[in-house]
Coordinates of C-alpha atoms in Angstrom, one line a residue:
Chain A
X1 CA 0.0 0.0 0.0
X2 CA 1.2 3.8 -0.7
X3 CA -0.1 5.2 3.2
X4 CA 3.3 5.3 4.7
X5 CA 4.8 6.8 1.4
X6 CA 1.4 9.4 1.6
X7 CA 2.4 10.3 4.9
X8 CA 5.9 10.9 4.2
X9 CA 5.5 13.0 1.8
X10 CA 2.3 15.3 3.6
X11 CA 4.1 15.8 7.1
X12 CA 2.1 15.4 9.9
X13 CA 0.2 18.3 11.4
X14 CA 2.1 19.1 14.3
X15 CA -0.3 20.0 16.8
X16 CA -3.8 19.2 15.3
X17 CA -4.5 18.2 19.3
X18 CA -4.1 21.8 20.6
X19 CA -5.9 23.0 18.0
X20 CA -9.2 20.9 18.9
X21 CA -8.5 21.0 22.4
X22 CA -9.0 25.0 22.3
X23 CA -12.1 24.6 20.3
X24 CA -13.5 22.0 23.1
X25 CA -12.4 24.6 25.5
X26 CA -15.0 27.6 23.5
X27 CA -12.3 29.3 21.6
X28 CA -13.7 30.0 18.0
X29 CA -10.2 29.1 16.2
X30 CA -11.1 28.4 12.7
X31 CA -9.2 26.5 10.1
X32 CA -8.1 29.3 7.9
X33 CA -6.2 31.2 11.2
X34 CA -5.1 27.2 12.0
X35 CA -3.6 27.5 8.4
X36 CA -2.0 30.8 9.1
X37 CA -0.3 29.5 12.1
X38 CA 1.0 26.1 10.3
X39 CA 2.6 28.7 7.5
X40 CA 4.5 30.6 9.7
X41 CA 5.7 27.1 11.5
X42 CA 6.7 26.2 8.3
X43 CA 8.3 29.5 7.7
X44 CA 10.3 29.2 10.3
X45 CA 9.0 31.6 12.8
X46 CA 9.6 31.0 16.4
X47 CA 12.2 28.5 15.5
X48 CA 12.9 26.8 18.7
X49 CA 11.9 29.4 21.2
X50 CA 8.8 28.5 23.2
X51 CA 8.1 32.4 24.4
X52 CA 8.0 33.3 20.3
X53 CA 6.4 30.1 19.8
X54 CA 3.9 30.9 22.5
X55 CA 3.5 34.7 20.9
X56 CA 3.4 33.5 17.7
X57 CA 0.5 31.0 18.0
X58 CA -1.8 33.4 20.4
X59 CA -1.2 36.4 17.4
X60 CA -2.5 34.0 15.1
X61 CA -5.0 31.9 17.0
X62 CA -6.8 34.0 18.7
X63 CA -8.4 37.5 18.1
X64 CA -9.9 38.8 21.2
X65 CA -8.1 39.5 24.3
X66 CA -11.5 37.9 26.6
X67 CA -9.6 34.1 24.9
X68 CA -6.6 35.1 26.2
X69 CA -7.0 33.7 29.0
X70 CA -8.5 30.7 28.1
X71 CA -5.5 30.3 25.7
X72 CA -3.0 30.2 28.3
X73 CA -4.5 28.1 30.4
X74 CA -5.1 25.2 26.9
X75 CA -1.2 26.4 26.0
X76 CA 0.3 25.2 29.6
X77 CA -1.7 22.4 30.0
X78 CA -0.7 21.0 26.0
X79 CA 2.8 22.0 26.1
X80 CA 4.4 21.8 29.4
X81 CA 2.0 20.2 31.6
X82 CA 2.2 22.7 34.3
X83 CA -1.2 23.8 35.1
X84 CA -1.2 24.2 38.9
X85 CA -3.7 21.7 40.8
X86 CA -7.0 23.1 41.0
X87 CA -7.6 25.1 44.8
X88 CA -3.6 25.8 45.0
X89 CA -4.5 26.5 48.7
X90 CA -4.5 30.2 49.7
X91 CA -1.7 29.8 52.4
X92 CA 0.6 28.4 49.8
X93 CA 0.4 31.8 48.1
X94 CA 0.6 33.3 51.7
X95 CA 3.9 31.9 52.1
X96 CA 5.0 33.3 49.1
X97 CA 4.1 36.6 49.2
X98 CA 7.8 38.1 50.6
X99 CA 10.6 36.6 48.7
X100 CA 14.2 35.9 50.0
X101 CA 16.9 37.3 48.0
X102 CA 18.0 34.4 45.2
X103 CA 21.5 32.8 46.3
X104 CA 24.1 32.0 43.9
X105 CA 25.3 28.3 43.1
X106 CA 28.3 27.2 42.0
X107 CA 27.8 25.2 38.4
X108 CA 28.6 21.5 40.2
X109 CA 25.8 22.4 42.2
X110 CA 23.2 23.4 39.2
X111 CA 23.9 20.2 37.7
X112 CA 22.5 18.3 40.4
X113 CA 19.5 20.1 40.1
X114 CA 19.2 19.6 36.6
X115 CA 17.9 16.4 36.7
X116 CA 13.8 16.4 37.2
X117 CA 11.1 15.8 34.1
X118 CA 8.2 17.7 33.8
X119 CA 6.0 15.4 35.2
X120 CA 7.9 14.0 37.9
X121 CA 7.7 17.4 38.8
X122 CA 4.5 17.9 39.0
X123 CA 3.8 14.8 40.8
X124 CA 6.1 15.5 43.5
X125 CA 5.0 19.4 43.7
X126 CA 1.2 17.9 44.4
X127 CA 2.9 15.6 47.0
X128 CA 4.3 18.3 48.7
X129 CA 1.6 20.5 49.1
X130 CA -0.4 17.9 50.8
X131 CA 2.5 17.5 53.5
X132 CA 3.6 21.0 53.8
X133 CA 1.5 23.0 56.9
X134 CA 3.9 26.1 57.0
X135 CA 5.7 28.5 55.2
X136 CA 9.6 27.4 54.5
X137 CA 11.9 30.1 53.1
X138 CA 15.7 29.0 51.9
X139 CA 15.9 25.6 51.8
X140 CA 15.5 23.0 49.5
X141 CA 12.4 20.4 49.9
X142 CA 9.4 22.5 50.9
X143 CA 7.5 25.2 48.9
X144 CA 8.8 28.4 49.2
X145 CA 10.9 31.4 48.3
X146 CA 14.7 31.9 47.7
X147 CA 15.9 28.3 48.4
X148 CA 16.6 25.5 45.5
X149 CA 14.0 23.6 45.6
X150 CA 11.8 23.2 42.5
X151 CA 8.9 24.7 43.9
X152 CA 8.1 28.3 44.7
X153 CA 9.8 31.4 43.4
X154 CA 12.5 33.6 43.3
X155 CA 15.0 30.5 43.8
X156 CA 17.2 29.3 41.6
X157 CA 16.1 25.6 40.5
X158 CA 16.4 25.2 36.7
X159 CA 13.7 23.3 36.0
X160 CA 11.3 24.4 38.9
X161 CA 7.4 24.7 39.1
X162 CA 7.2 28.8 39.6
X163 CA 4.3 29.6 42.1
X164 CA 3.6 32.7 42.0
X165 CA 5.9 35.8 42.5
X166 CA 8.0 36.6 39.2
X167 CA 10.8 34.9 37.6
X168 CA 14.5 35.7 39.2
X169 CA 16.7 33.5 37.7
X170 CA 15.1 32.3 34.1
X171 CA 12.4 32.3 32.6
X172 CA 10.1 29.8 33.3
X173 CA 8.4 27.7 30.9
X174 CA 5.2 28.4 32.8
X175 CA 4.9 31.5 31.7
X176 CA 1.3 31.0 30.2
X177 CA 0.6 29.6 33.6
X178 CA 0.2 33.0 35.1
X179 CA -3.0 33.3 34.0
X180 CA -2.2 37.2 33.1
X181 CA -5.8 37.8 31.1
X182 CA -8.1 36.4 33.6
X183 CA -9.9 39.7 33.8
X184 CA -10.2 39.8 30.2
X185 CA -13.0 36.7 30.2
X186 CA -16.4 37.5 28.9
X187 CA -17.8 34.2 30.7
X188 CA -19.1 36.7 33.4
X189 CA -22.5 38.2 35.1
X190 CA -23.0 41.7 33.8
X191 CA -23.5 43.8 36.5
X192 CA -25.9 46.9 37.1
X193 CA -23.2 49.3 36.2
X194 CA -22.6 48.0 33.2
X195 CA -26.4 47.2 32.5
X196 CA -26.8 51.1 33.0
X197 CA -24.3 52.2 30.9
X198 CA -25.6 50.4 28.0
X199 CA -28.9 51.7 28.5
X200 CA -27.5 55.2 28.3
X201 CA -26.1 54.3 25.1
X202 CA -29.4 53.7 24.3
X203 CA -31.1 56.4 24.9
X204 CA -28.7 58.7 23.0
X205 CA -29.4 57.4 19.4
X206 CA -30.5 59.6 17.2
X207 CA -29.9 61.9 14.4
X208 CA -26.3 63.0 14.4
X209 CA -23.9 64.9 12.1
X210 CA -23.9 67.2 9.2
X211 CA -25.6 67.1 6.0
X212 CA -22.6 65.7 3.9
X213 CA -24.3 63.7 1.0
X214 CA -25.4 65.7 -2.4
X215 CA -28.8 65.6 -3.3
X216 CA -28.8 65.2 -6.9
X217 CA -32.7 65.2 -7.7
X218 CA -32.8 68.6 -4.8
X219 CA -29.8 70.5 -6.9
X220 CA -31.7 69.6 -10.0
X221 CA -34.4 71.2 -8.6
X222 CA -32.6 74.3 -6.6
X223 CA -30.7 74.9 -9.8
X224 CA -33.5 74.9 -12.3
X225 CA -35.0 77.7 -10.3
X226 CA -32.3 79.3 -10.1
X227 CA -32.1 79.5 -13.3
X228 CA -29.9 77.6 -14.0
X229 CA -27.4 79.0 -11.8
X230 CA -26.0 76.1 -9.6
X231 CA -27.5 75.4 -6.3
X232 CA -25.7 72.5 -4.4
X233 CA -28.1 70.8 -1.7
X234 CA -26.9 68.2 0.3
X235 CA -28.6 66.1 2.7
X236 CA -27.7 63.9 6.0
X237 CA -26.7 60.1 4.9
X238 CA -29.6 57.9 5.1
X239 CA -27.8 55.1 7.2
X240 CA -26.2 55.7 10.5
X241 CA -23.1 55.9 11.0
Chain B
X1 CA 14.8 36.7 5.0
X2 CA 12.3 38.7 6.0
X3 CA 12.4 42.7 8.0
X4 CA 12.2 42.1 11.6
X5 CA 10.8 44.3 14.0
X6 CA 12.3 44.2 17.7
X7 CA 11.4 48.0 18.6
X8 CA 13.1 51.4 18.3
X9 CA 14.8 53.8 20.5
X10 CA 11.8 55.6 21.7
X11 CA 9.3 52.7 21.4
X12 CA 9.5 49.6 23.9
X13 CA 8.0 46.8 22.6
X14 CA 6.8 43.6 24.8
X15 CA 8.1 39.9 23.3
X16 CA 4.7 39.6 22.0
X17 CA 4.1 42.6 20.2
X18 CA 7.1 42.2 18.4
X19 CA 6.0 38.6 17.4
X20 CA 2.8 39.8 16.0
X21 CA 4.3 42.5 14.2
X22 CA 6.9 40.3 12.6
X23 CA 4.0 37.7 11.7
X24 CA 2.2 40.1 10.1
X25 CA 5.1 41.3 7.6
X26 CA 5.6 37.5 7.0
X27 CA 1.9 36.5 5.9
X28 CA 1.1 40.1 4.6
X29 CA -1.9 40.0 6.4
X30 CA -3.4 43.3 8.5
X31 CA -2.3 43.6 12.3
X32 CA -5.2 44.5 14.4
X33 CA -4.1 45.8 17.9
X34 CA -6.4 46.1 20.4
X35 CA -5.7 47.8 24.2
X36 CA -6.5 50.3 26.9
X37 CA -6.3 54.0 25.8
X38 CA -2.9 55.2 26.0
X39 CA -1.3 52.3 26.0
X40 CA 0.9 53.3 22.7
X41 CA -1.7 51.4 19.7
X42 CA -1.1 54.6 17.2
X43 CA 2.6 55.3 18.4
X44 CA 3.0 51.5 17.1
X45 CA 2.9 52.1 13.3
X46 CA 4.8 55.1 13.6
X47 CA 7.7 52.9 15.5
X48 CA 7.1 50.3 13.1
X49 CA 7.8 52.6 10.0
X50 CA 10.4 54.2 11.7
X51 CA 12.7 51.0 12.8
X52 CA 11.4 49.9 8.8
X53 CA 12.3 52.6 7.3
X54 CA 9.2 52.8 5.3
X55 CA 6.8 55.3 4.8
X56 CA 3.7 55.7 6.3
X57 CA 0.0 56.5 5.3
X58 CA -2.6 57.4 8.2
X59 CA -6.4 57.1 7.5
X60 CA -8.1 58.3 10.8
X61 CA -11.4 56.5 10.9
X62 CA -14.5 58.6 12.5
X63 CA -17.9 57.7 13.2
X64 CA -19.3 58.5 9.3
X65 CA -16.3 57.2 7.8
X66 CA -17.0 55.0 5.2
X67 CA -14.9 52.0 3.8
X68 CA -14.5 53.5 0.2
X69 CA -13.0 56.8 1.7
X70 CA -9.6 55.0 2.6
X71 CA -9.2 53.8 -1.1
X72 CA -10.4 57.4 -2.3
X73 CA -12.8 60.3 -2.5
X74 CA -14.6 61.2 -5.5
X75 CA -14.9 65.5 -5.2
X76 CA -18.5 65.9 -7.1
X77 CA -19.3 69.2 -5.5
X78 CA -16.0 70.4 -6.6
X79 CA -16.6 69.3 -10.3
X80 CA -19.9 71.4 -10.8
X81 CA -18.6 74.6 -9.2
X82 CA -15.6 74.4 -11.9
X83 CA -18.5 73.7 -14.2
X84 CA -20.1 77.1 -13.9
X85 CA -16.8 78.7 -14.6
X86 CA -15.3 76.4 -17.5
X87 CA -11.3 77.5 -16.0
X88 CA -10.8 73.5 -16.1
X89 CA -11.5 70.5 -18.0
X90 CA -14.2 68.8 -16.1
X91 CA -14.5 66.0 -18.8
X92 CA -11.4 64.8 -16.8
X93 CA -12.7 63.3 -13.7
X94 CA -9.3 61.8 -12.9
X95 CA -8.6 65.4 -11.0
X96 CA -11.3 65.1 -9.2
X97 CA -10.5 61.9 -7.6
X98 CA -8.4 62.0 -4.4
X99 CA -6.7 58.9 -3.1
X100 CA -7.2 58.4 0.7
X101 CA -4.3 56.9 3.2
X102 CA -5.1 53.4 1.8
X103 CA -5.6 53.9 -1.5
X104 CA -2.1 55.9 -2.0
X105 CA -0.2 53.4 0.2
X106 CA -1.1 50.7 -2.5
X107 CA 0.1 53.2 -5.4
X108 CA 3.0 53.9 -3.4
X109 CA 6.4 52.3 -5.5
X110 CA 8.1 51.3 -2.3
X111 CA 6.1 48.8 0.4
X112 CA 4.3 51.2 3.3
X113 CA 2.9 51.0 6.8
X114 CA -1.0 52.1 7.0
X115 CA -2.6 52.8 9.9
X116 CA -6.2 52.9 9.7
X117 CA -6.7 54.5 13.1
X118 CA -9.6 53.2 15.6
X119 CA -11.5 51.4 13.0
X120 CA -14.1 50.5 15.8
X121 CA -15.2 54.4 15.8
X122 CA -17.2 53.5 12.2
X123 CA -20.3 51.5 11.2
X124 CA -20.3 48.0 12.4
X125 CA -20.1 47.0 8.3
X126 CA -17.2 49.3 7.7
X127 CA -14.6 46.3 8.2
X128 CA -16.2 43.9 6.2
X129 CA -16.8 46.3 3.3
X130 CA -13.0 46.3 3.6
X131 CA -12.7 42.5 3.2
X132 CA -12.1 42.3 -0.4
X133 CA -9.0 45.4 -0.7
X134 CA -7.0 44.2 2.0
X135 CA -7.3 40.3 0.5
X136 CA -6.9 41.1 -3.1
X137 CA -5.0 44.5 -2.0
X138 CA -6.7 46.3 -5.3
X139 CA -9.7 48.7 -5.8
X140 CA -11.3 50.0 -8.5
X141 CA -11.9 53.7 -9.5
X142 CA -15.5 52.9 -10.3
X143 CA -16.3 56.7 -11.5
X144 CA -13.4 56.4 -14.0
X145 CA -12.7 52.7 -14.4
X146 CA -9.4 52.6 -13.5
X147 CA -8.1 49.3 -11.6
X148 CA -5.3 49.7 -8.9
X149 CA -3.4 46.8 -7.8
X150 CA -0.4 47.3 -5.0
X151 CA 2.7 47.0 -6.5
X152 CA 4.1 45.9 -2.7
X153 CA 1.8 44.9 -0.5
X154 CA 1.8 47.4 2.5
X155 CA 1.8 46.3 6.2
X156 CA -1.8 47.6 7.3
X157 CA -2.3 48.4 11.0
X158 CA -5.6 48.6 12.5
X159 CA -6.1 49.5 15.9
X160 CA -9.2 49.3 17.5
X161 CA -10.7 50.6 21.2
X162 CA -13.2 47.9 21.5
X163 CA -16.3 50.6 21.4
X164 CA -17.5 47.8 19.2
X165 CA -17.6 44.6 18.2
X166 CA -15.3 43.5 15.1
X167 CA -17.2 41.4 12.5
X168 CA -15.5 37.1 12.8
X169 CA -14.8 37.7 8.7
X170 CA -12.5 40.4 8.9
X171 CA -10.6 39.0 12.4
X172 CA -10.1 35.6 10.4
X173 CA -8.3 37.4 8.4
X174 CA -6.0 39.6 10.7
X175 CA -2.9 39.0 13.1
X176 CA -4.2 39.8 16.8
X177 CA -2.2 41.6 19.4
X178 CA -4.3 43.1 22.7
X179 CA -1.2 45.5 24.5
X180 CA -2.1 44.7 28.2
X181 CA -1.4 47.4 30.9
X182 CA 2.9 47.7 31.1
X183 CA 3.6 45.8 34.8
X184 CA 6.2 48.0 36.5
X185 CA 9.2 46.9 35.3
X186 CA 8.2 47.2 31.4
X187 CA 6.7 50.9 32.6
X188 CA 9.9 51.6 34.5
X189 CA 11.5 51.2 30.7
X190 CA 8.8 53.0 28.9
X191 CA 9.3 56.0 31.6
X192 CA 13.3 55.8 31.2
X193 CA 12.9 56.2 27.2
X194 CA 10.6 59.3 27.5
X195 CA 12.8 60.8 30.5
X196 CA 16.2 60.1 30.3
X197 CA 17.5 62.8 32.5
X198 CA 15.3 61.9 34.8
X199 CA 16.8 60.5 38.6
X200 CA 16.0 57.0 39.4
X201 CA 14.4 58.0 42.5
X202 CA 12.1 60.4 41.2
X203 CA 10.7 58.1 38.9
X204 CA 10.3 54.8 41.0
X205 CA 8.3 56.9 43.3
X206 CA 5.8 58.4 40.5
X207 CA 5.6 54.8 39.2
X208 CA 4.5 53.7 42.8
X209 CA 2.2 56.4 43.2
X210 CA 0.8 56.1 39.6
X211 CA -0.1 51.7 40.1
X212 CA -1.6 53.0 43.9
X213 CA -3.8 55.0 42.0
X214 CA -4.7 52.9 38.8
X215 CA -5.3 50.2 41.8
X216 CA -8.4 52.2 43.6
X217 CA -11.4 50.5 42.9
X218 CA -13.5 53.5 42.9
X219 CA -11.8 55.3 39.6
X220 CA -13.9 55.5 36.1
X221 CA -10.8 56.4 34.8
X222 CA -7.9 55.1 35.2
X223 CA -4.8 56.8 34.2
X224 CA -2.7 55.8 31.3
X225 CA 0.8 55.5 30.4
X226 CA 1.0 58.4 28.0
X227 CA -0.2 60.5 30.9
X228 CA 2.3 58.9 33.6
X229 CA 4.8 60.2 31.6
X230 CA 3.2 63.9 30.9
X231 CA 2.8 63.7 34.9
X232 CA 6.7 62.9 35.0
X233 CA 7.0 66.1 33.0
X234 CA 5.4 68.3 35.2
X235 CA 6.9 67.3 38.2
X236 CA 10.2 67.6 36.6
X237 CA 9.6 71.2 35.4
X238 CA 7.9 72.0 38.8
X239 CA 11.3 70.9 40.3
X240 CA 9.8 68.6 43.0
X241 CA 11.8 65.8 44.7
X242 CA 10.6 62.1 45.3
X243 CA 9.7 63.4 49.1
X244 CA 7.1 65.3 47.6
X245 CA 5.2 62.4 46.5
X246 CA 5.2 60.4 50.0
X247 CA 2.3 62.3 51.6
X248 CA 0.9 64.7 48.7
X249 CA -0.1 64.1 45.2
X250 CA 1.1 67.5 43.1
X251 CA -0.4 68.0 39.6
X252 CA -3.3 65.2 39.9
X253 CA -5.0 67.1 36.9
X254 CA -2.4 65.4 34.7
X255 CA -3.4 61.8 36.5
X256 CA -7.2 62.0 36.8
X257 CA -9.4 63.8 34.4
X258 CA -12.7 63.1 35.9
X259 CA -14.8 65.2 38.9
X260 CA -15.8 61.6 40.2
X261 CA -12.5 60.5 40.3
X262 CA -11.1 63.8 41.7
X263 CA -13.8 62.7 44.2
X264 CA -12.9 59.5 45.0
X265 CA -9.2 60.2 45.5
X266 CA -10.0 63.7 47.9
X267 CA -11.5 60.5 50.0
X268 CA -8.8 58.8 50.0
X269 CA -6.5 61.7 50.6
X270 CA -8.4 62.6 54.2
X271 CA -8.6 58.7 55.4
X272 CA -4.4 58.8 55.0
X273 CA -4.5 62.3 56.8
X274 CA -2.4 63.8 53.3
X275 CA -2.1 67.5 52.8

């Protein structure tokens, strides 16, 4: 059979799954913006830099700013499997809130802590947070700030889970993870306020503006009695706006 | 390989933004940037021509705007008054057609930036009667039947203000980039570009005072970044140090423009027990 020759020769869509799995999750990504985003793949674009990668896919994707957020939140999950468990408890954040300075390693001591895998991460990081009661600064187990252990912020772990706080030392591949756009959602209650401000709208429609359009058949008419003489009329558009 | 734009001198550019500009000059599609008033929307296609060293059409878009103005205006009126007098030769209706920002950036001979300003301000059909010109990037001079095809396609920038909702057909077709609110360290930048002469302690404080008041909930207003750095201005030419700003707020009429707000913050000011 010819399949395997087929396939050669039509490459594989890279990453048809994140494209359904943001449709699941309600954003309206259609296949001619998917097509956009696969051309400038195969451009070149973004060539092995998941920050560009990550730009370049939510300038092309998506195409209003209340997605955003769900975008990050699809991006994370699909590409680095960091999405924090759901009901990070509050005192976790608590701890975090006032950073130690980050303390500088020698290179032999960097290596060691080169050595976890995305998901082992994350399974130990939910381990963790269902031992740790208190807040732990410095060290290098617990959740916390300024120490080296992969979870928390403002340390210096390589490949660490950031929770909250900003990135010190480098960037963090979770950086869709910070869930930036939240506010941006259009999944929400409309409140009075913004009930009454539409209604205000409302009430202030209409007629607007200056006459601006020439009335052919009226300066026909203006002229004639003029005789002849020209008389422009004009009169207001017919549409609004 | 392809111009890249990474920002100039004057304009700071987030990771992002640069992507989606640089996307858009790839596919030759329009850029539509969306984002909070003042946060630098027009000011991009001026940095992008600039750092391109291209030319640059503008085509402000108000509330009667229509889509065919951009490509170009037919001068009627015009064309009877010279009528009455016979000094031209009104069998030429070429002279009576003016190209607008869009229409001469596609007869331009070199490729050009457009900006076709808050495209949001104009009738909720205005984009989609656009549909087929930035696509095809032609138009047709119907009065006079000439056909106009861009010799280089131009990078078109649309920014809009979200007063309304953009029709799906024409955001299919565009690059999308919404410039979220600078977080302090990106403003501290933006500020630094603006006011170079300015001490470091001067403007850390203004930038602390400027996110403590974008953060009261009460505010219909918030302030902007264009007018953090007119503030910046005025307390520089009022000569005031950064202990000036721990217990008072000088110039707030640069900050908040609203009598609410003016309110809101006098509120504020007595609770803390300011001056």
């Amino acid at each position: 059979m010819t399949a395997p020759a087929a396939a050669a020769a039509r490459p594989e869509p890279l990453f048809l799954d994140f494209f359904y799995l943001l449709r699941v999750n309600g954003v309206p990504v259609s296949t001619r913006e998917w097509l956009m985003f696969v051309e400038c793949l195969a451009m070149g674009l973004a060539a092995a830099d998941l920050h560009r990668f990550y730009a370049l896919a939510r300038a092309t994707l998506i195409k209003s700013e209340r997605h955003y957020d769900i975008f990050d939140r699809v991006f994370a999950h699909f590409f680095a499997g960091a999405e924090a468990p759901a009901g990070l408890a509050d005192a976790v954040e608590k701890w975090l809130e006032q950073p130690l300075p980050v303390p500088q390693l020698s290179p032999e001591e960097l290596a060691m802590l080169e050595r976890h895998d995305p998901e082992e991460l994350r399974r130990m990081f939910e381990e963790r947070l269902k031992e740790q009661d208190e807040r732990h600064d410095g060290g290098n187990k617990w959740i916390g700030t300024g120490g080296t252990s992969p979870f928390g912020h403002s340390g210096q772990n390589p490949q660490g889970i950031r929770v909250g706080g900003s990135g010190g030392g480098r960037l963090a591949i979770q950086i869709a993870s910070q869930r930036r756009f939240r506010e941006y959602r259009s999944d929400l209650t409309l409140d009075v306020r913004q009930l009454s401000v539409a209604l205000r709208r409302l009430r202030r429609l209409g007629r607007d503006g200056r006459a601006t359009e020439v009335d052919i058949d009226g300066t026909i008419d203006a002229t004639a009695k003029n005789a002849g003489d020209l008389d422009v009329r004009l009169h207001p558009r017919g549409k609004t706006a | 390989m392809f111009a890249q734009f990474t920002g100039t001198d004057r304009y700071i550019a987030s990771l992002e933004l640069q992507e989606a500009v640089n996307v858009a000059l790839a596919l030759q599609r329009p850029l539509l940037i969306k984002g909070e008033p003042g946060t630098g929307k027009t000011l991009l296609a001026e940095a992008v021509a600039e750092a391109l060293g291209r030319p640059m059409f503008t085509w402000h878009v108000k509330s009667t705007s229509k889509a065919q103005e951009g490509l170009y205006v037919y001068d009627a009126v015009q064309r009877l008054h010279d009528s009455r007098f016979g000094d031209k030769d009104v069998g030429d209706i070429r002279q009576y057609i003016r190209f607008g920002g869009l229409g001469q950036a596609f007869l331009h001979p070199a490729p050009a930036v457009v900006l076709i300003d808050e495209v949001d301000k104009a009738d909720l059909e205005f984009p989609n009667d656009l549909l087929h010109e930035l696509d095809q990037m032609s138009f047709e001079v119907i009065e006079t039947g000439d056909q106009h095809t861009a010799r280089h396609r131009p990078l078109v920038i649309i920014t809009s203000n979200n007063e309304k909702e953009l029709p799906d057909a024409f955001l299919r077709r565009c690059i999308f980039h919404f410039i979220a609110f600078p977080e302090r360290d990106l403003m501290g930048r933006i500020v630094r570009v603006h006011h170079p002469q300015v001490r470091q302690t001067l403007i850390d404080e203004a930038i602390a005072r400027f996110y403590w008041l974008r953060g009261l909930p009460e505010l219909r207003k918030k302030p902007s970044t264009s007018e953090l750095i007119d503030w910046i201005a005025a307390l520089v030419r009022g000569g005031l140090d950064p202990e000036d700003l721990t217990d008072r707020v000088p110039f707030l009429g640069s900050l908040l423009k609203k009598e609410q707000d003016l309110e809101a913050f006098d509120r504020h000011r007595k609770r803390k027990g300011w001056t």
